[in-house]
C-alpha positions as semicolon CSV with decimal commas, in nm:
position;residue;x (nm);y (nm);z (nm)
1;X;-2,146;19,191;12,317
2;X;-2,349;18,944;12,044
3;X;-2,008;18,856;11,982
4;X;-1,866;18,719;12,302
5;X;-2,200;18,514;12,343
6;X;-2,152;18,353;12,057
7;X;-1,853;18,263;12,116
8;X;-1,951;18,125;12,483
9;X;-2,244;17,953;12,270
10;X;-1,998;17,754;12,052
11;X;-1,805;17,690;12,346
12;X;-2,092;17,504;12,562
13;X;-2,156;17,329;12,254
14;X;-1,832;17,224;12,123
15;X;-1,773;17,105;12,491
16;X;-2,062;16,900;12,427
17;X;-1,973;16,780;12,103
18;X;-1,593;16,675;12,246
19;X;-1,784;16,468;12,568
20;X;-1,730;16,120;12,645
21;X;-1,913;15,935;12,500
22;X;-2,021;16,150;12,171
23;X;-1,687;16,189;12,005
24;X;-1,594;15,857;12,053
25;X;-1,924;15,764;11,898
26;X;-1,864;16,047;11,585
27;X;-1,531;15,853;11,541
28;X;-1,664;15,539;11,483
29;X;-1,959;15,664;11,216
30;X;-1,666;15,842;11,084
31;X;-1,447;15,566;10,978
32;X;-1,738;15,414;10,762
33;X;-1,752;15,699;10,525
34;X;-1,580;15,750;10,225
35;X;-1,201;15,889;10,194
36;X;-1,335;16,257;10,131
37;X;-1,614;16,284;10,403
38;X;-1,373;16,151;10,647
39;X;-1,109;16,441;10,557
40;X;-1,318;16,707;10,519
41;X;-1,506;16,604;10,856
42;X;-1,191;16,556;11,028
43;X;-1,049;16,876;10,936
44;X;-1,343;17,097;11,052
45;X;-1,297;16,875;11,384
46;X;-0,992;16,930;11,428
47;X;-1,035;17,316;11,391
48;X;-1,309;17,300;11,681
49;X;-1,112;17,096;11,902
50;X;-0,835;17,338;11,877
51;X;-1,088;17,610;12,032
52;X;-1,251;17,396;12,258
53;X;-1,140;17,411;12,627
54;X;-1,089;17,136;12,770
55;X;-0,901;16,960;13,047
56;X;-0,542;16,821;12,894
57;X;-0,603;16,455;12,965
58;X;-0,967;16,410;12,792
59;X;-0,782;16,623;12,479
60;X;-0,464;16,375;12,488
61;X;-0,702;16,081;12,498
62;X;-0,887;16,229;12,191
63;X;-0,567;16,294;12,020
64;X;-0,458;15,949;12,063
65;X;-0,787;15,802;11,948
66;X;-0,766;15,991;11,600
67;X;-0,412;15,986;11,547
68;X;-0,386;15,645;11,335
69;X;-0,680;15,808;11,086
70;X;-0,509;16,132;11,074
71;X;-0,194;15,948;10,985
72;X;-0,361;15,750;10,750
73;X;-0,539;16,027;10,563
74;X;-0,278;16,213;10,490
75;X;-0,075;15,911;10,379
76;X;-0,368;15,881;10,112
77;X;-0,358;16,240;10,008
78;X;-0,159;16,340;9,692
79;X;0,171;16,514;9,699
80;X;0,279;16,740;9,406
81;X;0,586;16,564;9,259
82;X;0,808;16,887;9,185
83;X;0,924;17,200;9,364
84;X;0,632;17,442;9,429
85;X;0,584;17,824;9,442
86;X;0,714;17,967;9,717
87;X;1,077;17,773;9,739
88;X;1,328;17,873;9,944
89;X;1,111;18,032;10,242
90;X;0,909;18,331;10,005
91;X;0,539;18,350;10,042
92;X;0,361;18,030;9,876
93;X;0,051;17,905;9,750
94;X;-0,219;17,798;9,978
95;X;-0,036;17,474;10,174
96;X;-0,168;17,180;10,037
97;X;-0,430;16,929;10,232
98;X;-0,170;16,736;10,349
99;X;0,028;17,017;10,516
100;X;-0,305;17,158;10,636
101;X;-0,395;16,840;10,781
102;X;-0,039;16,777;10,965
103;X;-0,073;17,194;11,068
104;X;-0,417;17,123;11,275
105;X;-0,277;16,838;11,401
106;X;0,035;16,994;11,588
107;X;-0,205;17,301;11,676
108;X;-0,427;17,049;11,877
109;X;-0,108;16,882;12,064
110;X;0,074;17,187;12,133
111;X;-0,297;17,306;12,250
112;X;-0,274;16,982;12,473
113;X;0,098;17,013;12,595
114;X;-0,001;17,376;12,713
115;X;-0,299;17,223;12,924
116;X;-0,112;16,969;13,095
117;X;0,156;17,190;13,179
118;X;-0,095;17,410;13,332
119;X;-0,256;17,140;13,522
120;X;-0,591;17,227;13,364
121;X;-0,829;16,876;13,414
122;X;-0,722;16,522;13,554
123;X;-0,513;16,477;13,841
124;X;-0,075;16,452;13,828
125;X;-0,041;16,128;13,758
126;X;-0,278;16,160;13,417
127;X;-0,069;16,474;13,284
128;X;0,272;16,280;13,331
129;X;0,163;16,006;13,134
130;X;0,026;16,208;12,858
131;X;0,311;16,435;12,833
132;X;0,581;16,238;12,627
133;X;0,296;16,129;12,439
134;X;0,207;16,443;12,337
135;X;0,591;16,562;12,272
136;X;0,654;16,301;12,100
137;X;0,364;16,323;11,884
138;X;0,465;16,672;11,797
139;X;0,822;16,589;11,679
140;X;0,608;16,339;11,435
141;X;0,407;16,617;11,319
142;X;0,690;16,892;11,255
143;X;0,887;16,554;11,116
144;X;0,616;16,547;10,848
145;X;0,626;16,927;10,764
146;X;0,990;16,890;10,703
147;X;1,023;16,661;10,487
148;X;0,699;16,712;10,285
149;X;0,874;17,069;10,262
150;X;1,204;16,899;10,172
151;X;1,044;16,679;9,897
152;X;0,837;17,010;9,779
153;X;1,135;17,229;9,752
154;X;1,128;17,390;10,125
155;X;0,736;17,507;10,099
156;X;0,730;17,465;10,496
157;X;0,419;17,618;10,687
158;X;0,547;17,908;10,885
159;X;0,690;17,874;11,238
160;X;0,788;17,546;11,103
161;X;1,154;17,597;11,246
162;X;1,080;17,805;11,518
163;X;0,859;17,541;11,635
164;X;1,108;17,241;11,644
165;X;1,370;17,475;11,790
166;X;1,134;17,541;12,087
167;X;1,022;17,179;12,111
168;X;1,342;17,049;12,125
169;X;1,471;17,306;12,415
170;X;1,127;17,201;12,609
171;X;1,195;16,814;12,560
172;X;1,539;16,840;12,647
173;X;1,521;17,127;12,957
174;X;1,131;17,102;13,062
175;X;1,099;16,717;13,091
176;X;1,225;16,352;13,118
177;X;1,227;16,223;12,783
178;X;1,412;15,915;12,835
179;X;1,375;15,604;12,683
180;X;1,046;15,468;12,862
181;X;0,842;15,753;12,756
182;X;1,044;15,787;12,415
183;X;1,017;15,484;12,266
184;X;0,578;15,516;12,254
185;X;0,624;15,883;12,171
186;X;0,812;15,848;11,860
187;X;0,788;15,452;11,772
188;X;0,650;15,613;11,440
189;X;0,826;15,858;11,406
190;X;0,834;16,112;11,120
191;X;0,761;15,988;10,810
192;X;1,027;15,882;10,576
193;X;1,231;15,586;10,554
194;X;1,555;15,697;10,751
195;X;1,404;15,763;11,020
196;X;1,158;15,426;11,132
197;X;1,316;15,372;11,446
198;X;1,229;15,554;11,813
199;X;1,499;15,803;11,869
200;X;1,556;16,016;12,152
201;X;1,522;16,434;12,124
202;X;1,851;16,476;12,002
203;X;1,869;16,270;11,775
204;X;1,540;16,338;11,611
205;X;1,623;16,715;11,646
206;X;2,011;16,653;11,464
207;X;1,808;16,430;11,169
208;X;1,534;16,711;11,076
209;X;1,821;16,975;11,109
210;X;2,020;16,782;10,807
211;X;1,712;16,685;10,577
212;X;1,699;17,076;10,595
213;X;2,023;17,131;10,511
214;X;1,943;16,905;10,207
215;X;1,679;17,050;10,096
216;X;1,844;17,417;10,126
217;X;2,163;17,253;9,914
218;X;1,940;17,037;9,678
219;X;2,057;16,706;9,817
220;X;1,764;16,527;9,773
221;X;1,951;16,199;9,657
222;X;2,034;16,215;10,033
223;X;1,693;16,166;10,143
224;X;1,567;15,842;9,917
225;X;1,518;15,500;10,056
226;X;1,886;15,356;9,949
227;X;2,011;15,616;10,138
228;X;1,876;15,550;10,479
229;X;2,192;15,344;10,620
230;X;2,417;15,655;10,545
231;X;2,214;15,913;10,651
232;X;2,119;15,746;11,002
233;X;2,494;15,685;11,041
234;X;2,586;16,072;10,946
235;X;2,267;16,185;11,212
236;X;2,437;15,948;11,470
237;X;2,771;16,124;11,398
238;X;2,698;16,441;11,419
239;X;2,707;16,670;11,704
240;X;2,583;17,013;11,880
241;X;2,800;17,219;12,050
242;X;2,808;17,564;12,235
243;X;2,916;17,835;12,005
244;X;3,144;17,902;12,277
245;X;3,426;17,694;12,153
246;X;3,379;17,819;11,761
247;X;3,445;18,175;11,819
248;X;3,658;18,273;11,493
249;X;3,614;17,966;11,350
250;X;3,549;17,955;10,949
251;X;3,191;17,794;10,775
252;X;3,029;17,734;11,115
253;X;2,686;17,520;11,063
254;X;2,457;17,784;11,326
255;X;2,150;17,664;11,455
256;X;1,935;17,971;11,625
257;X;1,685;17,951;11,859
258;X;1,508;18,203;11,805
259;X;1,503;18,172;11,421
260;X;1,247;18,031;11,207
261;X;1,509;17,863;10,965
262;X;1,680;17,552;10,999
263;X;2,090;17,542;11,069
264;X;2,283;17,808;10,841
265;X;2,600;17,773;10,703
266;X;2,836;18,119;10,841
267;X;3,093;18,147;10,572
268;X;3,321;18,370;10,754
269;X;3,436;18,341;11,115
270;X;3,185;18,269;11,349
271;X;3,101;18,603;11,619
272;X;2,932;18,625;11,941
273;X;2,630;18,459;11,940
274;X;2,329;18,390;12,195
275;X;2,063;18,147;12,166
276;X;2,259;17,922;11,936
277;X;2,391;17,638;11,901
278;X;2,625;17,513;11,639
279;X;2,609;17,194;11,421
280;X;2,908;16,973;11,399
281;X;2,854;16,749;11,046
282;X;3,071;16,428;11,012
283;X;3,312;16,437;10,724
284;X;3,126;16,248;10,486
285;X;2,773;16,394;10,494
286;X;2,942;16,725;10,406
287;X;3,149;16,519;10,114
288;X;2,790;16,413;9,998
289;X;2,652;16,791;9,999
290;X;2,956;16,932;9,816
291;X;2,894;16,622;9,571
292;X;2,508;16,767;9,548
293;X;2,597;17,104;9,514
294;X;2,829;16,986;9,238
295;X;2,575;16,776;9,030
296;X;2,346;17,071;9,009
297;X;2,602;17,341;8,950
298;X;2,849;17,147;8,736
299;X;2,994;17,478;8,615
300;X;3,034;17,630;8,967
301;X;2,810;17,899;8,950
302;X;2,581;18,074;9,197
């Protein structure tokens, strides 16, 4: 009982902190501080405004008004510089700031994709407009995880996967994603230099699949600034198919659904599946992963 009014208490006043015009004012006080105030402030925001309820629009337009600092924090925050504990999808260290940071983020926009969809605040028009914001947005924040995970050696918050697989099937069955709402949503898009330019769902979706196939293979070469050209042209190249059509067929690239991993090689023939869908890699990103494997198993062993 002292429990659930407490909770209603920090409700009323978290919906008081989040009003027009006191967060707006917080912001700007905010941005005079030093580097570690202004993260440690913006985290413990960021936790309350997941909580808070509130209509979709007023949390998009909050969203939107903190996204460059968020962005810019965590460009400032350090990055170990080797793999850390935890590789390969076991259970890791604490994630670092940066992850944490990115993690709050995409709670807060999925917590404002879920309101709009529910019509919850605003009128129509106002939840339209916000909505391939807010997709978009995601994709940039899952973008992030990935290849933060990818430099780290595949320390990736969990749900990482799962997460993009169901953002991608809402983006591409739920919604209109084309390129007048795309090209705001994802003008910066996930960090990294192969992927600077807006790109639709697919696209976006096909690029984070690979960089996870690269860091699963050790293909990090892949992933460095001179290699931007070729990668973009291998993402544009590639393809994803129904399973349908691959029934039997040998070394399948699967990409499930329902699976928090990113697209697994099937050695043998491929069987019925559901949920899936499989990844069709051009000729010479493959070349380039074989070359990878090669470098870092020059002997040829497992």
């Amino acid at each position: 009982m002292n429990a659930s009014r407490h909770s209603a208490a920090d409700s009323e006043r978290w919906s008081r902190e989040f009003a027009s015009p006191a967060f707006e004012a917080w912001l700007g006080r905010l941005c005079t501080q030093g580097f570690c105030p202004i993260l440690v402030a913006l985290m413990l925001k960021l936790e309350r405004l997941a909580r808070t309820p509130l209509g979709g629009p007023r949390r998009v337009e909050m969203l939107r008004a903190s996204m460059t600092m968020i962005r810019d924090i965590a460009d400032d925050l350090p990055t170990p510089s080797a793999a850390r504990p935890g590789a390969g999808g076991q259970a890791a260290a604490p994630l670092p700031l940066v992850q944490r940071l990115w993690a709050l983020t995409f709670e807060n926009l999925k917590r404002a994709l879920h309101d709009l969809d529910r019509g919850v605040g605003g009128v129509v028009g106002e939840h339209d407009q916000g909505r391939a914001w807010v997709v978009g947005q995601m994709y940039v924040c899952l973008g992030r995880q990935i290849e933060l995970g990818a430099r780290w050696g595949q320390t990736w918050p969990p749900h990482t996967w799962q997460e993009l697989h169901d953002l991608f099937s809402y983006s591409t069955n739920r919604m209109d994603m084309g390129r007048g709402g795309a090209d705001e949503a994802v003008s910066r898009g996930p960090a990294g230099p192969w992927s600077a330019a807006a790109e639709d769902p697919q696209t976006l979706y096909k690029r984070l699949l690979m960089v996870g196939l690269c860091a699963e293979q050790g293909a990090h070469a892949l992933l460095v600034p001179t290699a931007q050209g070729s990668f973009s042209a291998w993402v544009q190249a590639a393809e994803l198919h129904d399973p349908g059509g691959y029934s039997g067929v040998l070394g399948a690239y699967l990409v499930e659904a329902s699976s928090d991993t990113p697209a697994r090689l099937v050695p043998g023939a491929l069987g019925p599946v559901s949920r899936a869908q499989v990844l069709r890699l051009p000729p010479g990103f493959l070349a380039a992963l074989a070359a990878a494997r090669a470098v870092l198993q020059p002997f040829g062993v497992d």
